[in-house]
PDB file of C-alpha atoms and ligand atoms in Angstrom:
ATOM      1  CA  UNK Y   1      -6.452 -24.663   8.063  1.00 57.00           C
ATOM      2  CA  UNK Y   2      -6.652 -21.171   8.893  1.00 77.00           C
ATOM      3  CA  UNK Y   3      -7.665 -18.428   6.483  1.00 87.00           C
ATOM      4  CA  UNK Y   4      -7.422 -14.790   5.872  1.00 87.00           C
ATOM      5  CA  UNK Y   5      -8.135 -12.473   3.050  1.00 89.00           C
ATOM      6  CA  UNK Y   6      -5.687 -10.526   2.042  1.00 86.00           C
ATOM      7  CA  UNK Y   7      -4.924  -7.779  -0.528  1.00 84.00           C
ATOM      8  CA  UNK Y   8      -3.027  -8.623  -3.482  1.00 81.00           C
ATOM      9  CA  UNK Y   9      -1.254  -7.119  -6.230  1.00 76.00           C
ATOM     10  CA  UNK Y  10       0.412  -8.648  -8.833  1.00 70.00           C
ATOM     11  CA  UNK Y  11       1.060  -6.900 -11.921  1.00 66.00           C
ATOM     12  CA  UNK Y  12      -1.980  -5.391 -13.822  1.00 68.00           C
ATOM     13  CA  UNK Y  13      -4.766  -7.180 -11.315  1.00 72.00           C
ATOM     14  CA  UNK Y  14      -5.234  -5.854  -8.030  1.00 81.00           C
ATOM     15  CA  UNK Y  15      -7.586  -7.159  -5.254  1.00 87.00           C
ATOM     16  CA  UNK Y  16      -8.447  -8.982  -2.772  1.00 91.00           C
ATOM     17  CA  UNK Y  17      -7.262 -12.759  -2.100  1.00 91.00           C
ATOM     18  CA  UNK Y  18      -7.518 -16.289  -0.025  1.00 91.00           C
ATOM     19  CA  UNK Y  19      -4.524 -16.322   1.957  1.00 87.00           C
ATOM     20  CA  UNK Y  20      -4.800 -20.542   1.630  1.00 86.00           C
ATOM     21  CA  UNK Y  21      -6.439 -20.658  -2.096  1.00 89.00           C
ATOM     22  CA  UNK Y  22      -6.516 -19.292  -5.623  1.00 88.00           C
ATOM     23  CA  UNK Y  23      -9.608 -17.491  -4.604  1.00 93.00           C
ATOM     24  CA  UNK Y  24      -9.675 -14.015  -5.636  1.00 91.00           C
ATOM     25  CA  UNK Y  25     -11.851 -10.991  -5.906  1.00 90.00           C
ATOM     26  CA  UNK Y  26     -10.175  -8.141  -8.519  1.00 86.00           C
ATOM     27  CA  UNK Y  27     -10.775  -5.168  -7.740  1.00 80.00           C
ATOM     28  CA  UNK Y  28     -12.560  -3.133 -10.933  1.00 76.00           C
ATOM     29  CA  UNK Y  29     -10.217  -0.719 -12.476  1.00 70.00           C
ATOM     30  CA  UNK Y  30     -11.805   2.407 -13.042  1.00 69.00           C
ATOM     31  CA  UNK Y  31     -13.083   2.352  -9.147  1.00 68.00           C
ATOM     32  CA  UNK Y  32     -11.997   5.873  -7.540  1.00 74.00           C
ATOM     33  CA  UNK Y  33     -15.542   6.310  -5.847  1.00 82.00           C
ATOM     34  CA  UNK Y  34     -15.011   6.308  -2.098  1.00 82.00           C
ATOM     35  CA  UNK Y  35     -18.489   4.997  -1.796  1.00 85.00           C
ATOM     36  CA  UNK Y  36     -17.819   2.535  -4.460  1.00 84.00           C
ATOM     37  CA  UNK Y  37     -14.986   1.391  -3.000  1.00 82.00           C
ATOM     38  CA  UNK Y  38     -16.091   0.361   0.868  1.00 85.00           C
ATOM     39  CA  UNK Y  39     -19.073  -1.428  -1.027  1.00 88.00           C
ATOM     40  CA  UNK Y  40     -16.950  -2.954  -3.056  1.00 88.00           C
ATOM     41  CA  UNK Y  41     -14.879  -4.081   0.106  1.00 89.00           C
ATOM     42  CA  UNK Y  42     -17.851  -5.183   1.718  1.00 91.00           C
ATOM     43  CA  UNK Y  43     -19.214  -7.550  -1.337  1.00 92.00           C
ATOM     44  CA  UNK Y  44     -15.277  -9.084  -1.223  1.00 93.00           C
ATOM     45  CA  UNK Y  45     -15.427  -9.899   2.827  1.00 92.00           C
ATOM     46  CA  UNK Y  46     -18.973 -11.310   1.848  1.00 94.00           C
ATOM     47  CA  UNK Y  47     -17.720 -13.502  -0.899  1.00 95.00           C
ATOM     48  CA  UNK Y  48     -14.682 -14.459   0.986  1.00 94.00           C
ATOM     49  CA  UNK Y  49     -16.825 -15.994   3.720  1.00 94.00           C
ATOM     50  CA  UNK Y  50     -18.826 -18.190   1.137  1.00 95.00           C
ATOM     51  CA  UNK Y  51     -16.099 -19.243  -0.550  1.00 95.00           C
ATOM     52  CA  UNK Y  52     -14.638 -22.979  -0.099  1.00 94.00           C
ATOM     53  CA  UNK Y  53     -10.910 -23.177  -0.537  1.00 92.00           C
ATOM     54  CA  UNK Y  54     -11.495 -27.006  -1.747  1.00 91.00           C
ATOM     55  CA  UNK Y  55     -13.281 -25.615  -4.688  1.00 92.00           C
ATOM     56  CA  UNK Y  56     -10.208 -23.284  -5.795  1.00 89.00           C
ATOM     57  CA  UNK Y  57      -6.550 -24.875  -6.158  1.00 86.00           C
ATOM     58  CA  UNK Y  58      -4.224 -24.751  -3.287  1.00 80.00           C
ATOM     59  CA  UNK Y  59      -1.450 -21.839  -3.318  1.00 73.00           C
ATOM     60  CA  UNK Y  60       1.687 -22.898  -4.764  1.00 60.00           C
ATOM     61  CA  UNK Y  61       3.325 -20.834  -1.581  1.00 54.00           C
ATOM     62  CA  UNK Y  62       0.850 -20.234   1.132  1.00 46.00           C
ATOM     63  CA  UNK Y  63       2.079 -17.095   3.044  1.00 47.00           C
ATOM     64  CA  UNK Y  64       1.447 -19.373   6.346  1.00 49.00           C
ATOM     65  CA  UNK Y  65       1.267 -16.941   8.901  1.00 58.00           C
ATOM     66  CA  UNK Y  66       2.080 -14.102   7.424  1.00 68.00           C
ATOM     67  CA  UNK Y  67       3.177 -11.680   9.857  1.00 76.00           C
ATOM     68  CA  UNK Y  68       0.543  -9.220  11.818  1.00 82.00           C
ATOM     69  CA  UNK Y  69       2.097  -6.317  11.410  1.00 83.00           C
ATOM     70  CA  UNK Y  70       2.862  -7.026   7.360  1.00 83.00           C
ATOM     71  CA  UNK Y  71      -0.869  -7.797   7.360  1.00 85.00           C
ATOM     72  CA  UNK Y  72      -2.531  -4.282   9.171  1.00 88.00           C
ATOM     73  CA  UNK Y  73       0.469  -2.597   7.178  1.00 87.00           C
ATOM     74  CA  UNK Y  74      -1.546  -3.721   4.026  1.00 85.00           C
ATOM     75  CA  UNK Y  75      -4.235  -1.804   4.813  1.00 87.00           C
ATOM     76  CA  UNK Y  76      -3.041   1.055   5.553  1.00 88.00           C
ATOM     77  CA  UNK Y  77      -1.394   0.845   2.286  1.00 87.00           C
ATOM     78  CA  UNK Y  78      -4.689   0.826   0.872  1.00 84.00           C
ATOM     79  CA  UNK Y  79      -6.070   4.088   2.952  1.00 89.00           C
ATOM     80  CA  UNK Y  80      -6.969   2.538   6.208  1.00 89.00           C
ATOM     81  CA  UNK Y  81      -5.963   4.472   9.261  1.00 91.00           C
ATOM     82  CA  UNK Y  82      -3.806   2.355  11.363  1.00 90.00           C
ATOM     83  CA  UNK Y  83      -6.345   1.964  14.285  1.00 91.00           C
ATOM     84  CA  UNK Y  84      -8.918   0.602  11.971  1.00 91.00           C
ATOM     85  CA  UNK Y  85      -6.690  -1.926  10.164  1.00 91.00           C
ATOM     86  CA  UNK Y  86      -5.432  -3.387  13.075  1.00 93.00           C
ATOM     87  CA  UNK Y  87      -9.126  -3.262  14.382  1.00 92.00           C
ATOM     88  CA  UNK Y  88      -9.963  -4.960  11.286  1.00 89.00           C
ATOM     89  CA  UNK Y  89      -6.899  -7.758  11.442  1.00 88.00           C
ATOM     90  CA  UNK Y  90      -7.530  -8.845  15.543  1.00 89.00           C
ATOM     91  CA  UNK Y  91     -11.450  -9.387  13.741  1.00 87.00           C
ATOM     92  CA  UNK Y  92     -10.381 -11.359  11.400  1.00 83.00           C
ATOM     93  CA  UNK Y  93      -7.810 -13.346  13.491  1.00 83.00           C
ATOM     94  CA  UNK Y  94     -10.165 -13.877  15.893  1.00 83.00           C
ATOM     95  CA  UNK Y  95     -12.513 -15.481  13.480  1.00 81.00           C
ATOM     96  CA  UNK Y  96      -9.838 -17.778  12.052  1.00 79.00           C
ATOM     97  CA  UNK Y  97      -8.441 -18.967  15.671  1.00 81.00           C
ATOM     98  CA  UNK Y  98     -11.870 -18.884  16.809  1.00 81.00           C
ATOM     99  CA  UNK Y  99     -10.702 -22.477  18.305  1.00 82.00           C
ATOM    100  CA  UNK Y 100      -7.058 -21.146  19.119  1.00 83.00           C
ATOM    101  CA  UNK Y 101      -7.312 -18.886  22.242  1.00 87.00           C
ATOM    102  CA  UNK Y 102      -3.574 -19.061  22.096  1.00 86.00           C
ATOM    103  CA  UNK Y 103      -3.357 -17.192  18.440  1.00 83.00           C
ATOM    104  CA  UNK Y 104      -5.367 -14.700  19.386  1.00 87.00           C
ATOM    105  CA  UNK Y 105      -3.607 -13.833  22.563  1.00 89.00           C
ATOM    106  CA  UNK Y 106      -0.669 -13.482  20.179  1.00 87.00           C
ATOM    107  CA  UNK Y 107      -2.185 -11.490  17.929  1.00 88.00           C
ATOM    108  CA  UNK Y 108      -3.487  -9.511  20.450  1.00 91.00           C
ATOM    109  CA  UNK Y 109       0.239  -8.454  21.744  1.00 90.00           C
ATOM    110  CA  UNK Y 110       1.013  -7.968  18.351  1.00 89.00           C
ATOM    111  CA  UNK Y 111      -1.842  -5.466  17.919  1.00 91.00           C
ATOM    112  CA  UNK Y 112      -0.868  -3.642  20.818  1.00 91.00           C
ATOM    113  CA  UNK Y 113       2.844  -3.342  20.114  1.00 89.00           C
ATOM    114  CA  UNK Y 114       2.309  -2.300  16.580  1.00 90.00           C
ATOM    115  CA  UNK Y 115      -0.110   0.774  18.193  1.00 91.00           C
ATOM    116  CA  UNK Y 116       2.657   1.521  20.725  1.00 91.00           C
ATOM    117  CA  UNK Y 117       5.521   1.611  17.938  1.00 88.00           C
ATOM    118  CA  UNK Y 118       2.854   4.007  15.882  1.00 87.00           C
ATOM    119  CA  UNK Y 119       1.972   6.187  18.827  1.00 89.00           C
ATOM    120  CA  UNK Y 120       5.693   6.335  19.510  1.00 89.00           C
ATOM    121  CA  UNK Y 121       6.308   7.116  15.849  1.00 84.00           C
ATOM    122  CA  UNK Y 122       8.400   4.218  15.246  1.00 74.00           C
ATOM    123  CA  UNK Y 123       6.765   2.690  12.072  1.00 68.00           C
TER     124      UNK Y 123
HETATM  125 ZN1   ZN U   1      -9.702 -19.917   0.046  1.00 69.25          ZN
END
Protein backbone atom coordinates (compact mmCIF):
# COMPACT_ATOMS: atom_id res chain seq x y z
CA UNK A 1 0.00 0.00 0.00
CA UNK A 2 1.28 3.26 -0.82
CA UNK A 3 2.67 5.73 1.69
CA UNK A 4 3.37 9.32 2.23
CA UNK A 5 4.29 11.49 5.11
CA UNK A 6 2.37 14.08 5.72
CA UNK A 7 2.05 17.06 8.13
CA UNK A 8 -0.41 16.92 10.77
CA UNK A 9 -2.06 18.99 13.20
CA UNK A 10 -4.44 18.11 15.54
CA UNK A 11 -5.01 20.12 18.48
CA UNK A 12 -1.97 20.82 20.80
CA UNK A 13 0.53 18.21 18.76
CA UNK A 14 1.81 19.20 15.57
CA UNK A 15 4.08 17.16 13.19
CA UNK A 16 4.74 15.05 10.88
CA UNK A 17 2.65 11.71 10.07
CA UNK A 18 2.20 8.15 8.09
CA UNK A 19 -0.37 8.84 5.68
CA UNK A 20 -1.33 4.73 6.08
CA UNK A 21 -0.34 4.35 10.01
CA UNK A 22 -0.39 5.82 13.50
CA UNK A 23 3.20 6.65 12.94
CA UNK A 24 4.09 10.02 13.94
CA UNK A 25 6.96 12.34 14.51
CA UNK A 26 5.79 15.66 16.82
CA UNK A 27 7.31 18.31 16.12
CA UNK A 28 9.12 19.93 19.53
CA UNK A 29 7.35 22.97 20.68
CA UNK A 30 9.65 25.57 21.45
CA UNK A 31 11.40 24.97 17.79
CA UNK A 32 11.58 28.57 16.01
CA UNK A 33 15.31 27.93 14.87
CA UNK A 34 15.34 27.88 11.08
CA UNK A 35 18.32 25.65 11.32
CA UNK A 36 16.62 23.60 13.87
CA UNK A 37 13.81 23.21 12.01
CA UNK A 38 15.13 21.73 8.36
CA UNK A 39 17.19 19.28 10.70
CA UNK A 40 14.46 18.50 12.40
CA UNK A 41 12.63 17.84 8.97
CA UNK A 42 15.37 15.88 7.83
CA UNK A 43 15.57 13.38 11.08
CA UNK A 44 11.41 12.99 10.38
CA UNK A 45 11.91 11.96 6.41
CA UNK A 46 14.74 9.68 7.92
CA UNK A 47 12.54 8.06 10.47
CA UNK A 48 9.66 7.88 8.15
CA UNK A 49 11.65 5.68 5.79
CA UNK A 50 12.57 3.15 8.66
CA UNK A 51 9.45 2.98 9.92
CA UNK A 52 7.08 -0.23 9.29
CA UNK A 53 3.42 0.63 9.16
CA UNK A 54 2.73 -3.15 10.48
CA UNK A 55 4.40 -2.16 13.64
CA UNK A 56 1.98 0.98 14.25
CA UNK A 57 -1.99 0.48 14.07
CA UNK A 58 -3.76 1.10 10.88
CA UNK A 59 -5.58 4.66 10.47
CA UNK A 60 -9.06 4.58 11.44
CA UNK A 61 -9.59 6.85 8.03
CA UNK A 62 -6.68 6.61 5.72
CA UNK A 63 -6.70 9.87 3.61
CA UNK A 64 -6.26 7.34 0.46
CA UNK A 65 -5.05 9.50 -2.05
CA UNK A 66 -5.24 12.52 -0.74
CA UNK A 67 -5.25 15.03 -3.33
CA UNK A 68 -1.79 16.57 -4.89
CA UNK A 69 -2.51 19.80 -4.75
CA UNK A 70 -4.01 19.53 -0.85
CA UNK A 71 -0.68 17.76 -0.28
CA UNK A 72 2.14 20.59 -1.85
CA UNK A 73 -0.52 23.13 -0.35
CA UNK A 74 0.63 21.66 3.08
CA UNK A 75 3.83 22.72 2.69
CA UNK A 76 3.60 25.75 1.76
CA UNK A 77 1.51 26.17 4.74
CA UNK A 78 4.43 25.31 6.64
CA UNK A 79 6.95 27.96 4.76
CA UNK A 80 7.84 26.06 1.69
CA UNK A 81 7.86 28.05 -1.49
CA UNK A 82 5.52 26.50 -3.88
CA UNK A 83 8.23 25.28 -6.38
CA UNK A 84 9.97 23.38 -3.70
CA UNK A 85 6.89 21.66 -2.22
CA UNK A 86 5.70 20.46 -5.28
CA UNK A 87 9.43 19.49 -6.02
CA UNK A 88 9.31 17.79 -2.82
CA UNK A 89 5.64 15.94 -3.41
CA UNK A 90 6.51 14.52 -7.36
CA UNK A 91 9.83 13.01 -4.98
CA UNK A 92 7.93 11.52 -2.81
CA UNK A 93 5.23 10.22 -5.25
CA UNK A 94 7.66 8.94 -7.27
CA UNK A 95 9.10 6.88 -4.52
CA UNK A 96 5.71 5.48 -3.49
CA UNK A 97 4.57 4.54 -7.27
CA UNK A 98 8.01 3.62 -7.88
CA UNK A 99 6.11 0.42 -9.50
CA UNK A 100 3.14 2.66 -10.87
CA UNK A 101 4.45 4.60 -13.93
CA UNK A 102 0.83 5.47 -14.35
CA UNK A 103 0.63 7.51 -10.79
CA UNK A 104 3.37 9.30 -11.44
CA UNK A 105 2.39 10.46 -14.85
CA UNK A 106 -0.64 11.72 -12.94
CA UNK A 107 1.04 13.33 -10.50
CA UNK A 108 3.19 14.75 -12.81
CA UNK A 109 0.13 16.72 -14.66
CA UNK A 110 -0.95 17.57 -11.43
CA UNK A 111 2.40 19.21 -10.59
CA UNK A 112 2.40 21.08 -13.62
CA UNK A 113 -1.14 22.43 -13.49
CA UNK A 114 -0.85 23.46 -9.92
CA UNK A 115 2.54 25.66 -11.18
CA UNK A 116 0.48 27.02 -14.10
CA UNK A 117 -2.61 28.03 -11.78
CA UNK A 118 0.30 29.70 -9.36
CA UNK A 119 2.17 31.40 -12.16
CA UNK A 120 -1.23 32.53 -13.40
CA UNK A 121 -2.11 33.64 -9.88
CA UNK A 122 -5.00 31.46 -9.57
CA UNK A 123 -4.32 29.70 -6.18
ZN1 LIG B 1 3.27 4.06 8.38
Amino acid sequence: MARWITWTTQEDRRGWACSACSWEYPVPSLLNDPEAKSAYDRLAHAKFAQHDCASYAKKQDPSQDEAFSDRVRKLIARGYKPKDAVDLILQEVQLEYRNQPKAVEKARAEAEEFLRNLRQGRI
